[in-house]
Every structure is written in structure tokens, then in C-alpha cells.
PDB file of C-alpha atoms in Angstrom:
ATOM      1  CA  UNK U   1       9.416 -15.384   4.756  1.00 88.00           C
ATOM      2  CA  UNK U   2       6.183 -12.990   3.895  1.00 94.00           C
ATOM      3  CA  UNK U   3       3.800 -13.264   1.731  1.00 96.00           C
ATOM      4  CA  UNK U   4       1.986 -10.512   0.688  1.00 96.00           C
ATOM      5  CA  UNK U   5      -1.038 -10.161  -2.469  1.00 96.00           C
ATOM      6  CA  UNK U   6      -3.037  -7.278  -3.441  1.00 96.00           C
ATOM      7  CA  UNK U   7      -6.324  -7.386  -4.812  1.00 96.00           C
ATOM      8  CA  UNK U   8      -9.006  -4.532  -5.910  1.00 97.00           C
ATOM      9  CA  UNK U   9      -7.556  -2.717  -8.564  1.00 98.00           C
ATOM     10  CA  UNK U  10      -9.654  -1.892 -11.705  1.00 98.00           C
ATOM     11  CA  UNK U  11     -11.389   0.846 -13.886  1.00 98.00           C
ATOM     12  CA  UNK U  12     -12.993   3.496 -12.765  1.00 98.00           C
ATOM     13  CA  UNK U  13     -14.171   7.208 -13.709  1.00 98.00           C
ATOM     14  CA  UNK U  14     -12.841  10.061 -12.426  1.00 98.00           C
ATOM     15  CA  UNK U  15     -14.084  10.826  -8.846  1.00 98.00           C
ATOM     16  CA  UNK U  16     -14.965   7.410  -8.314  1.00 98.00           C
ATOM     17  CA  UNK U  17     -13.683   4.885  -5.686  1.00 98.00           C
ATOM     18  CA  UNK U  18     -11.688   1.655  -5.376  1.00 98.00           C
ATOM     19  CA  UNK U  19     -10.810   0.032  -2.224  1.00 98.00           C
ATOM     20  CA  UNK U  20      -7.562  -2.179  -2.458  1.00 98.00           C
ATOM     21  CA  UNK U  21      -6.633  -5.048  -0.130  1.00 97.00           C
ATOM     22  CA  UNK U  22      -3.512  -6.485   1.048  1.00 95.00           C
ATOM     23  CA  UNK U  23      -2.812  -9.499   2.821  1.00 94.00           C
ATOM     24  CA  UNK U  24       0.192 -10.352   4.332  1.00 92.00           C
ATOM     25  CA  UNK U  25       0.777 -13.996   5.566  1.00 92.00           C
ATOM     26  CA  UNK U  26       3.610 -15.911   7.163  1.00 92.00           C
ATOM     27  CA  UNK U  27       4.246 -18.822   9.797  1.00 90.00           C
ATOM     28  CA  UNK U  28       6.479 -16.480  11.570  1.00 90.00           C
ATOM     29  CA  UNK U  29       4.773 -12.753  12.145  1.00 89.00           C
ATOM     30  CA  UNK U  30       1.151 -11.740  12.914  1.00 85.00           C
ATOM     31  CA  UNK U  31       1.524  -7.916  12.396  1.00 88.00           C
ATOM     32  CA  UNK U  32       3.238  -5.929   9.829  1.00 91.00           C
ATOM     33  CA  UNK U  33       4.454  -2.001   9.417  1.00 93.00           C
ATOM     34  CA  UNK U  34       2.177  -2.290   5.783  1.00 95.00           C
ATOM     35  CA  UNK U  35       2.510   0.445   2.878  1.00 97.00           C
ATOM     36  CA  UNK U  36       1.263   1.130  -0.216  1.00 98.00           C
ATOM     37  CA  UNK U  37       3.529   2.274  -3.387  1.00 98.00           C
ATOM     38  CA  UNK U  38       2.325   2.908  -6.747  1.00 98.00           C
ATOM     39  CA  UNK U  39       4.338   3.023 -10.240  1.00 98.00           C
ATOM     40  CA  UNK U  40       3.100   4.296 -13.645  1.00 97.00           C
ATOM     41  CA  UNK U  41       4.927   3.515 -16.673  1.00 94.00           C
ATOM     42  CA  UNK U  42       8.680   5.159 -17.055  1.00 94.00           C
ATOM     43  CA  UNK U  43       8.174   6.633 -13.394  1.00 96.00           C
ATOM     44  CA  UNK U  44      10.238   5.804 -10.206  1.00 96.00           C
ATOM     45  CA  UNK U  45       7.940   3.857  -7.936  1.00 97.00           C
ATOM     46  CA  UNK U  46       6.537   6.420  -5.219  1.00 97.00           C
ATOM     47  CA  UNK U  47       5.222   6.399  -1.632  1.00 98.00           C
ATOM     48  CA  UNK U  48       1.699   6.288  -1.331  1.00 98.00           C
ATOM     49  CA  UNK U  49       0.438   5.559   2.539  1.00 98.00           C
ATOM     50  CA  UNK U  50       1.459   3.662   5.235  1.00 97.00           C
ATOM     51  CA  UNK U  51       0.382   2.335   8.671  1.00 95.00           C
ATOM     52  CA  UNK U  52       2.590   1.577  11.605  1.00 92.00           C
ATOM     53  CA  UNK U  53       2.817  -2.256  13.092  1.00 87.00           C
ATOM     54  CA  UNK U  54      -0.015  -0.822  16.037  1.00 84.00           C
ATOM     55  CA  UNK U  55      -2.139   0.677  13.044  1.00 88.00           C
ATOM     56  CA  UNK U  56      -2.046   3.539  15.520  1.00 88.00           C
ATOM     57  CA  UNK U  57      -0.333   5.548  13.348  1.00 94.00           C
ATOM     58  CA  UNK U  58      -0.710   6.484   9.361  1.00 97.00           C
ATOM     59  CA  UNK U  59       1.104   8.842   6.830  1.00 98.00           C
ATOM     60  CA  UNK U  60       0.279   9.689   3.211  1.00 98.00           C
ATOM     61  CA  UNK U  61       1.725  11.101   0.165  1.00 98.00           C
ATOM     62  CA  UNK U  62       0.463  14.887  -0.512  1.00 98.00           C
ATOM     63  CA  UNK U  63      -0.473  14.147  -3.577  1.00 98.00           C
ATOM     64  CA  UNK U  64      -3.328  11.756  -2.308  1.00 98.00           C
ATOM     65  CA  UNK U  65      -4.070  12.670   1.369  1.00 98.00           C
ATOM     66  CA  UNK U  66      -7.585  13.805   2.151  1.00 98.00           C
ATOM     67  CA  UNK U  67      -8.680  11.064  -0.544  1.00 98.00           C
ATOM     68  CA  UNK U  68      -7.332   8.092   0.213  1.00 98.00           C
ATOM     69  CA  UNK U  69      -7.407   6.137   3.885  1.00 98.00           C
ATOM     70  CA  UNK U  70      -5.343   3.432   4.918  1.00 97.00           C
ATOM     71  CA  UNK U  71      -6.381   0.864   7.271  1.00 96.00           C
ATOM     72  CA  UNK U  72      -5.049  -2.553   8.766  1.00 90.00           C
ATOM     73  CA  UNK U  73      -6.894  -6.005  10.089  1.00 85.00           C
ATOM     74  CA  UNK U  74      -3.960  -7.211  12.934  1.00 67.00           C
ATOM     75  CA  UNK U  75      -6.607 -10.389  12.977  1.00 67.00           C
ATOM     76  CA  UNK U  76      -6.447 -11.100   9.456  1.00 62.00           C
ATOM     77  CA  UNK U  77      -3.161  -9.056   8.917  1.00 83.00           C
ATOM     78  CA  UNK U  78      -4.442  -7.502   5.942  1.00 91.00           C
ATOM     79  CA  UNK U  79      -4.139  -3.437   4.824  1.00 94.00           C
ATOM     80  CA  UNK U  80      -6.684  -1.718   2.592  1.00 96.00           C
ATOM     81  CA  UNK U  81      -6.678   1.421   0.839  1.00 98.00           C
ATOM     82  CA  UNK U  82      -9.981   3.309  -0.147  1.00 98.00           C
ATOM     83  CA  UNK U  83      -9.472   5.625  -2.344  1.00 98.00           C
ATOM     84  CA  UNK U  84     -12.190   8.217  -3.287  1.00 98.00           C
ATOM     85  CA  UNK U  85     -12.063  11.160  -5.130  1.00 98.00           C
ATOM     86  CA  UNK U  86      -9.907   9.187  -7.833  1.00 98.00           C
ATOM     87  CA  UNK U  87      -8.120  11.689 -10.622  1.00 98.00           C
ATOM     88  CA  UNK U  88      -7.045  10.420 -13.785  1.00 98.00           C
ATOM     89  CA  UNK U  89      -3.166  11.255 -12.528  1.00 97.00           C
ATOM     90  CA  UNK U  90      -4.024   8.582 -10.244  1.00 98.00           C
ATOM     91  CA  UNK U  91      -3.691   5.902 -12.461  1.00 98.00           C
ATOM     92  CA  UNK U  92      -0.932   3.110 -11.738  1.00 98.00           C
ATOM     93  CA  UNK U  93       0.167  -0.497 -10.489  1.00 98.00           C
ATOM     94  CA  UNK U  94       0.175  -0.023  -6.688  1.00 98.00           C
ATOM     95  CA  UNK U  95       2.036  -2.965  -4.958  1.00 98.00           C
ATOM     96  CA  UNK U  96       1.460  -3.258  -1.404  1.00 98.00           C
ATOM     97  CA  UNK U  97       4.757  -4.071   0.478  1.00 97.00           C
ATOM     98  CA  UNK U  98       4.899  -5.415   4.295  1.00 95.00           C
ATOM     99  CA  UNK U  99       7.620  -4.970   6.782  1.00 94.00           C
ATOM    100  CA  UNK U 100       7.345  -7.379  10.234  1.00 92.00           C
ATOM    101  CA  UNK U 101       9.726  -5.147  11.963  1.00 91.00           C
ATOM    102  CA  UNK U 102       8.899  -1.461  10.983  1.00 89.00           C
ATOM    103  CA  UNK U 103      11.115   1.490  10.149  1.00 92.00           C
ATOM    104  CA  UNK U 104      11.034   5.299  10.516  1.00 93.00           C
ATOM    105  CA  UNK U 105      12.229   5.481   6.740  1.00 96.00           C
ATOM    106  CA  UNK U 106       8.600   4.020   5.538  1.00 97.00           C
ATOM    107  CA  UNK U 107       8.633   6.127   2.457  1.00 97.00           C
ATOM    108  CA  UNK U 108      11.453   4.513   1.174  1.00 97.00           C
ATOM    109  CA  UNK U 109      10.754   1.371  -0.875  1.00 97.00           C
ATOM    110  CA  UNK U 110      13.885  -0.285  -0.084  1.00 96.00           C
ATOM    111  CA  UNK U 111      12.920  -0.432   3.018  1.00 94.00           C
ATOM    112  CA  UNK U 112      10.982  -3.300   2.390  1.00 96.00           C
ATOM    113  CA  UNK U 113      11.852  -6.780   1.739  1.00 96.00           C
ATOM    114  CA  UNK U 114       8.203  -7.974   0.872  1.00 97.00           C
ATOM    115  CA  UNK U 115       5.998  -7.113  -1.543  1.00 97.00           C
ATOM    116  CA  UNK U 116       2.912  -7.989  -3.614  1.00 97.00           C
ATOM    117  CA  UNK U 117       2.814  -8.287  -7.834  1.00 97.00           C
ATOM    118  CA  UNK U 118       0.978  -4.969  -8.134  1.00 97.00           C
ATOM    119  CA  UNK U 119      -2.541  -4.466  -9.063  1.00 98.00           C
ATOM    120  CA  UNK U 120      -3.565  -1.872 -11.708  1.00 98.00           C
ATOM    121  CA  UNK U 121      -5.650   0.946 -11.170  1.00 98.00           C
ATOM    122  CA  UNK U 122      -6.995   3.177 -14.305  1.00 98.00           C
ATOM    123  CA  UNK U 123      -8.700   6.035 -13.853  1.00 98.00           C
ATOM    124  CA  UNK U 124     -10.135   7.968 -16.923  1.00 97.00           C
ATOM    125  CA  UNK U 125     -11.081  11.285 -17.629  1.00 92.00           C
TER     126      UNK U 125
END
């Protein structure tokens, strides 16, 4: 079993930054495949960014890459997500969800068995 908890989200202007955390925790695994998802209301929950089990490797959504970076702390097995640049169109619950095993379908949210309640990020014009 995973655990996994976001943290970071909040209100900010337009252009402005947020960085989100994500821990993942477990008596089992020490490294996680880790991606971030976001949903706004009466939308399908969408790929965002994710990093590979190494953190050698990272992908992002078009919609967001050039703004937003994802990172990952093996030692503390914890993902972030700064995001800069922010556009109101940005504005969602992102839930972070971990996978101990990795999978070349990362964008896929079923993917992934483990994921954090969500933390909201508004953005405003």
C-alpha cells in the first residue's frame, strides 16, 4: 500500500507561480514513476507531467510545457511541480498519483493505483 498527499495549491494571479509537492510513502517501495493530473469542474481528469522511477526522464502536457517543471526527491520520495507563467485556464484540483512499478502508458490515469485528495489551484484573471 502507497500513500501519497499533495500540498501547495492556492490563489494566485495570472503569471504568477505555485510550486506543488507530493509525497509518496510506504513500508514497501522507496521510488515511484510519480505524475501529476489535474481536473476542473465537469471535465475528464487530464495528464499534466510525469517523471520516470530514475527521475531521469520527464514528459508534459502541451498545454503546460515550457511553464511548468517536474521534479522528484528519491531520498524523501516526494515530486514537485513549479509552475510559472500560471493562466487563468490553469485553474483546477491537481491530484498527484504514484506508481512503484512504472508504465509506458503514464498519461493514462488508470494507470495508477495511488493517488492523493487533490489540491486546488485558482488562478484569476
Amino acid at each position: 500500500q502507497v500513500q501519497v498527499a499533495e500540498s501547495g495549491g492556492g490563489l494566485v494571479e495570472a503569471g504568477g507561480s505555485l510550486r506543488l509537492s507530493c509525497a509518496a510513502s510506504s513500508r514497501r517501495y522507496t521510488q515511484y514513476a510519480m505524475a501529476w493530473f489535474r481536473q476542473a469542474p465537469e471535465t475528464e481528469r487530464e495528464f499534466v507531467a510525469h517523471i520516470s522511477w530514475s527521475g531521469a526522464s520527464t514528459d508534459y502536457a502541451d498545454s503546460v510545457a515550457g511553464r511548468f517543471t517536474i521534479t522528484k526527491d528519491n531520498t524523501d520520495t516526494t515530486a514537485y511541480l513549479q509552475m510559472n507563467s500560471l493562466k487563468p485556464e490553469d485553474t483546477a484540483v491537481y491530484y498527484c498519483a504514484a506508481d512503484p512499478w512504472g508504465s509506458t502508458r503514464y498519461k493514462d490515469p488508470n494507470v495508477y493505483d495511488y493517488w492523493g485528495q487533490g489540491t486546488q489551484v485558482t488562478v484569476s484573471s
